JSON list of C-alpha atoms in Angstrom, two decimals:
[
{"chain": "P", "resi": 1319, "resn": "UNK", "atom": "CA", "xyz": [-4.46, -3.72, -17.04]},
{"chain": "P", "resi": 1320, "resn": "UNK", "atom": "CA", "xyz": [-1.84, -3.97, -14.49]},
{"chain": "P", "resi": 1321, "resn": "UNK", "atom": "CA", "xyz": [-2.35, -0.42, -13.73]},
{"chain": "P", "resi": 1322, "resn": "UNK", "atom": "CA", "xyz": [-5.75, -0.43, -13.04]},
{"chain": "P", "resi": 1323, "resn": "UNK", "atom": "CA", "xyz": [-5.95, -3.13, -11.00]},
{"chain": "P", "resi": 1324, "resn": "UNK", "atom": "CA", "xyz": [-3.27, -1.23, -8.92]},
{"chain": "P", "resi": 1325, "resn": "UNK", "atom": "CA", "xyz": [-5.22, 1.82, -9.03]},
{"chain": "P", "resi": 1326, "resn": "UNK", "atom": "CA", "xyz": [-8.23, -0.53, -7.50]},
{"chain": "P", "resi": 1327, "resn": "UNK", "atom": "CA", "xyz": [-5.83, -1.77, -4.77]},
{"chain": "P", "resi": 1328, "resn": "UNK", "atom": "CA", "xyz": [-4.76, 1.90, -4.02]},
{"chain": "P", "resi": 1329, "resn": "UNK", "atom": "CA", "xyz": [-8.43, 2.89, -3.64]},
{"chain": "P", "resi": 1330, "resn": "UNK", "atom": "CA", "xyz": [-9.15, 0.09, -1.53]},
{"chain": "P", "resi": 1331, "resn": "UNK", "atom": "CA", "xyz": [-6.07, 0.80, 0.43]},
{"chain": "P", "resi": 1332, "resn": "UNK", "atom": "CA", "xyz": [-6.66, 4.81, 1.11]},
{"chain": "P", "resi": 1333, "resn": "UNK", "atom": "CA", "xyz": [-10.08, 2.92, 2.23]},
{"chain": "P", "resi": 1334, "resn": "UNK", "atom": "CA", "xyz": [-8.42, 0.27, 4.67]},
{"chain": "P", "resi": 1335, "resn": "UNK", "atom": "CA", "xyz": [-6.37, 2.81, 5.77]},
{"chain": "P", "resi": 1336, "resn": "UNK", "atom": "CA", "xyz": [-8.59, 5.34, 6.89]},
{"chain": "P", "resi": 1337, "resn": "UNK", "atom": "CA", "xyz": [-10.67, 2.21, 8.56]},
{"chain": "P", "resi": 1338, "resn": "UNK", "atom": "CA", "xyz": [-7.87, 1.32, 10.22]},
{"chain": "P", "resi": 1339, "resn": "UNK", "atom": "CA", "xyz": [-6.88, 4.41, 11.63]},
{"chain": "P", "resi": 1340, "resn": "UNK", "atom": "CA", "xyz": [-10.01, 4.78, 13.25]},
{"chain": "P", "resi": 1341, "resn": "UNK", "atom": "CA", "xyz": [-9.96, 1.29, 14.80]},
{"chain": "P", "resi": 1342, "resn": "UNK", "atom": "CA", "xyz": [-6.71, 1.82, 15.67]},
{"chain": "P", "resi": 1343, "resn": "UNK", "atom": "CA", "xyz": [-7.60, 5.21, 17.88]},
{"chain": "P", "resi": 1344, "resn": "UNK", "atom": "CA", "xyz": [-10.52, 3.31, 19.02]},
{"chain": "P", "resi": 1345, "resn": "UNK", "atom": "CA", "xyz": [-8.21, 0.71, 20.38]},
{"chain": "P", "resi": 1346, "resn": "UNK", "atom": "CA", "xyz": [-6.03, 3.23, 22.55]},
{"chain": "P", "resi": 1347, "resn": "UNK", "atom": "CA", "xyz": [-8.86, 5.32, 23.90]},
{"chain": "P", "resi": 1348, "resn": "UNK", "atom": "CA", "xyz": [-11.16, 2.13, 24.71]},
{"chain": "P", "resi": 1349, "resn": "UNK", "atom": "CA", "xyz": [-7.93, 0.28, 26.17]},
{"chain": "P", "resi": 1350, "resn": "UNK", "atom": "CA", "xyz": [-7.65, 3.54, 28.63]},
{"chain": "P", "resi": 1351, "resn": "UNK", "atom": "CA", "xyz": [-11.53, 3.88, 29.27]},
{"chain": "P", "resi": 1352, "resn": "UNK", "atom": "CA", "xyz": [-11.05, -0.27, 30.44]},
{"chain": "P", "resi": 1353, "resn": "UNK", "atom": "CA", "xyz": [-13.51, -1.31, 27.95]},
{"chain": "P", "resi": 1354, "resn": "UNK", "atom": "CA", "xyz": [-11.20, -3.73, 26.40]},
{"chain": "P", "resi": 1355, "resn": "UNK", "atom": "CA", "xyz": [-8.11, -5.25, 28.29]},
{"chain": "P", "resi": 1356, "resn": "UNK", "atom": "CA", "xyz": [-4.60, -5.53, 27.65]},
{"chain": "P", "resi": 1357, "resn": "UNK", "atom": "CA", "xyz": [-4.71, -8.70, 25.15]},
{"chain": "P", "resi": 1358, "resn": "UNK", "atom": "CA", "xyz": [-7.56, -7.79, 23.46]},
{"chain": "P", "resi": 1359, "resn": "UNK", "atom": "CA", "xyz": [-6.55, -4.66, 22.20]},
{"chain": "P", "resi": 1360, "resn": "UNK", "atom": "CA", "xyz": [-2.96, -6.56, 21.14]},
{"chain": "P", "resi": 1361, "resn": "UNK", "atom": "CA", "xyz": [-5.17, -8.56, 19.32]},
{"chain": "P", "resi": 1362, "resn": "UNK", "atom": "CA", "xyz": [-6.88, -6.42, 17.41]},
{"chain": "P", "resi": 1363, "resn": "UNK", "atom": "CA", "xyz": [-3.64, -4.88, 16.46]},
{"chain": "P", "resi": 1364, "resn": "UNK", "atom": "CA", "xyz": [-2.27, -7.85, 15.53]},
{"chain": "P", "resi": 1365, "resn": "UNK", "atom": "CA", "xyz": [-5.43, -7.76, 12.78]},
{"chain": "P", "resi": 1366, "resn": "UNK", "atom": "CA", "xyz": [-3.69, -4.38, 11.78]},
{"chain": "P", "resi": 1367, "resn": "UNK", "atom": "CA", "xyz": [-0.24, -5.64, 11.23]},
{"chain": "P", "resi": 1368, "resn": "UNK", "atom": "CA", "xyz": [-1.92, -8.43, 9.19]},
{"chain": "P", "resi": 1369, "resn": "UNK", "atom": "CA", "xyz": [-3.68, -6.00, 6.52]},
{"chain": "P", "resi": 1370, "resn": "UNK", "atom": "CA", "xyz": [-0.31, -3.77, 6.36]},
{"chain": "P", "resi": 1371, "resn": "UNK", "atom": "CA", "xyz": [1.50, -7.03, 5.69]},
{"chain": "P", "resi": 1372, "resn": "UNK", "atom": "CA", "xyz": [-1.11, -7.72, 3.14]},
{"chain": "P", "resi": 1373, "resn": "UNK", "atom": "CA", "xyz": [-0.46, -4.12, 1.71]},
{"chain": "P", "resi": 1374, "resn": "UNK", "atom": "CA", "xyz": [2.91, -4.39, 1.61]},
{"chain": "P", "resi": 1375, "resn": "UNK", "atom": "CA", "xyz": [2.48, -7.49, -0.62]},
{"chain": "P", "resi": 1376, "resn": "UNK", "atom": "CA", "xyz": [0.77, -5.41, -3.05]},
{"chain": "P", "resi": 1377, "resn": "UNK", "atom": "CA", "xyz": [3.44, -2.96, -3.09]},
{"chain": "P", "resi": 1378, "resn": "UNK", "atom": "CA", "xyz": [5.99, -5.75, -3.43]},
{"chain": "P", "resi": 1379, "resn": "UNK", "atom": "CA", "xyz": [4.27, -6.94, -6.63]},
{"chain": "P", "resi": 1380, "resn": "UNK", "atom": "CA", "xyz": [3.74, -3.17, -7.91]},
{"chain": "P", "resi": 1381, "resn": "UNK", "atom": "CA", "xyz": [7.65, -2.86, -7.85]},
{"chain": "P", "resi": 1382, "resn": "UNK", "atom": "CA", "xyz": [7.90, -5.78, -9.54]},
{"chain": "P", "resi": 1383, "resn": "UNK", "atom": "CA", "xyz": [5.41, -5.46, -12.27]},
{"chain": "P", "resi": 1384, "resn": "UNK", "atom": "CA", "xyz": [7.12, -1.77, -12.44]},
{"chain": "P", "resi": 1385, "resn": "UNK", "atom": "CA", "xyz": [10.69, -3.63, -12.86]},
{"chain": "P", "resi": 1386, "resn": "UNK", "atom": "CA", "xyz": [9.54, -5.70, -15.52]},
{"chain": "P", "resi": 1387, "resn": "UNK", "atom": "CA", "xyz": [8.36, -2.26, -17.38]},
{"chain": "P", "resi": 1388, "resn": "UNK", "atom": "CA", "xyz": [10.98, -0.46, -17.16]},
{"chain": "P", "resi": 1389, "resn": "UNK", "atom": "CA", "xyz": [13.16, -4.02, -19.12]},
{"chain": "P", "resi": 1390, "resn": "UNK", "atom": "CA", "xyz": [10.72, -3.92, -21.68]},
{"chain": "P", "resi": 1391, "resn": "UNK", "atom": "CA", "xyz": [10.92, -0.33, -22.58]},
{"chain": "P", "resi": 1392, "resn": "UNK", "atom": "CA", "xyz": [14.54, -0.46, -22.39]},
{"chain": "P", "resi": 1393, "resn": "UNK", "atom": "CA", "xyz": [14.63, -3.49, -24.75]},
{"chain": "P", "resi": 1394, "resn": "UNK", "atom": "CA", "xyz": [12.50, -1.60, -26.99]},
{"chain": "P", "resi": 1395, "resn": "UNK", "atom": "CA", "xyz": [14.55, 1.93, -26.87]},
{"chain": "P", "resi": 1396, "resn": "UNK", "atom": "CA", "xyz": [17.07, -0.39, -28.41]},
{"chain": "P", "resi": 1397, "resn": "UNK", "atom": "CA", "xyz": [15.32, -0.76, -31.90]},
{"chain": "P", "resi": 1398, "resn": "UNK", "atom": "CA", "xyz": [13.71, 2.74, -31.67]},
{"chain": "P", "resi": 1399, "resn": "UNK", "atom": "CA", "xyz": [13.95, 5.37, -29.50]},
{"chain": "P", "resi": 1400, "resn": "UNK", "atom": "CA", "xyz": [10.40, 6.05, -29.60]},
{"chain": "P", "resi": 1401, "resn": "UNK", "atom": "CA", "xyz": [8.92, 2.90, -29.59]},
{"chain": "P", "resi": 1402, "resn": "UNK", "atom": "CA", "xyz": [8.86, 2.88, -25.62]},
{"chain": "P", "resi": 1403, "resn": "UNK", "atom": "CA", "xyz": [6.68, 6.13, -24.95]},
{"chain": "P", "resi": 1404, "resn": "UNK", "atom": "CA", "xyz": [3.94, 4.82, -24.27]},
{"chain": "P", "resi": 1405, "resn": "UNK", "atom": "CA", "xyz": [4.90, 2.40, -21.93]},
{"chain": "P", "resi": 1406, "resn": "UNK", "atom": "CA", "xyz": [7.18, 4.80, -20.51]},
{"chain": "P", "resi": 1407, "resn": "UNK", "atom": "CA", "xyz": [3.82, 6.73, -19.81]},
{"chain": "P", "resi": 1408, "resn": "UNK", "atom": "CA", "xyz": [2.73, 3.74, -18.07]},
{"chain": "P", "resi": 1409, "resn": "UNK", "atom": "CA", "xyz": [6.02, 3.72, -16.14]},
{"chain": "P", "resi": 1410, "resn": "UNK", "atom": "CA", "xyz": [5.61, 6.85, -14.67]},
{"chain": "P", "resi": 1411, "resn": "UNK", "atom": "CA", "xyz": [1.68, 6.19, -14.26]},
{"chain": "P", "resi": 1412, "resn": "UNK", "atom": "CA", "xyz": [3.02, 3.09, -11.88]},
{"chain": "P", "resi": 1413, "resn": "UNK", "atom": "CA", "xyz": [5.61, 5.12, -10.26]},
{"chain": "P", "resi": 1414, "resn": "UNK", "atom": "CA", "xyz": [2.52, 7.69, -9.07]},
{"chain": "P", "resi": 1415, "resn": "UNK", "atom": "CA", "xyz": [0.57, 4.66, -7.86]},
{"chain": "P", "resi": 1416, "resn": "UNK", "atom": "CA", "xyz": [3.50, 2.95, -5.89]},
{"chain": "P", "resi": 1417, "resn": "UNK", "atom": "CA", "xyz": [4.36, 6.44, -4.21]},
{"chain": "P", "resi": 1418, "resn": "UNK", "atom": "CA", "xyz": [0.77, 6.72, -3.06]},
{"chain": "P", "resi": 1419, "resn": "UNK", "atom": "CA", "xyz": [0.51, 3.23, -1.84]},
{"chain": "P", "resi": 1420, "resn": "UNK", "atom": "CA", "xyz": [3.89, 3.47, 0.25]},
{"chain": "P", "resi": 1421, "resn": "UNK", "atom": "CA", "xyz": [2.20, 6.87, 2.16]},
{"chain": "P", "resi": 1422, "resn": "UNK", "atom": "CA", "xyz": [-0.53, 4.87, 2.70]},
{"chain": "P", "resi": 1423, "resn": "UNK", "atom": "CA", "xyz": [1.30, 2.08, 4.26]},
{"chain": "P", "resi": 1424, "resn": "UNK", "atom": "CA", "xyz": [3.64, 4.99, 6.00]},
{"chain": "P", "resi": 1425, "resn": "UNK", "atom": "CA", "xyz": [0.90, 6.67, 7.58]},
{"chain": "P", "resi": 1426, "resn": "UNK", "atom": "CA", "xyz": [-1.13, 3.34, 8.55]},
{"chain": "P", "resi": 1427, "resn": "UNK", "atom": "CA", "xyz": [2.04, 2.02, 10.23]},
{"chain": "P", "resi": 1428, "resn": "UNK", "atom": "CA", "xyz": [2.52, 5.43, 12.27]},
{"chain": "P", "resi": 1429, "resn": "UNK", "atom": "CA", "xyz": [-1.01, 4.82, 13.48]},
{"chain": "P", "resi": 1430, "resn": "UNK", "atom": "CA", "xyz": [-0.11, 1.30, 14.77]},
{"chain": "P", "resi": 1431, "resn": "UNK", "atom": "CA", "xyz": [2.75, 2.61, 16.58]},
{"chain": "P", "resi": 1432, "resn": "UNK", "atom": "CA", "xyz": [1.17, 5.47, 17.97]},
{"chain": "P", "resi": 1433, "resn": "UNK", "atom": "CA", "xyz": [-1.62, 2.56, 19.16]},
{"chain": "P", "resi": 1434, "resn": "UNK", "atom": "CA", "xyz": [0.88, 1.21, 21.20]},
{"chain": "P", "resi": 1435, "resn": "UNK", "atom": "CA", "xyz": [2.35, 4.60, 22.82]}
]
């Protein structure tokens, strides 16, 4: 369950992300063209920030839930070496998801800085 409801929060982050690359380059070129001013277009970055700080809770909590798996399996590797496959399936299933989720959070926070440049 955990799983997909990160796999959920990575689709809905490769869709943020894409959104907010394109407001992001709308932000620079309209800020040059003069149709928005100096404070407006900080402003609208400052919405940005706030959805890659909301992303980066996610991740957070991925890591975490991703922590907790890897104690369990080792717990259960103790009684039986085998007993922890599956979740150790899951583990690596996680450790796909959290990789994807930090490029998407890499490459949204290069577009905010290039914003700015």
């Amino acid at each position: 369950q955990d799983n997909a409801r990160l796999e959920e929060m990575i689709a809905s982050s490769d869709l943020v992300l894409k959104e907010g690359q394109q407001r992001l380059a709308s932000i620079k070129s309209d800020l040059t063209a003069g149709k928005v001013n100096a404070k407006q277009a900080e402003d609208a970055r400052k919405r940005e920030e706030n959805n890659i700080a909301v992303l980066n809770k996610a991740l957070e909590k991925a890591r975490e839930t991703r922590s907790e798996y890897a104690k369990a399996s080792q717990q259960l590797a103790q009684g039986n070496p085998n007993a922890g496959r599956n979740l150790d399936a899951e583990i690596a299933r996680t450790d796909r998801q959290i990789a994807q989720l930090e490029r998407n959070l890499s490459e949204y926070s290069r577009a905010l800085a290039v914003s700015r440049a």
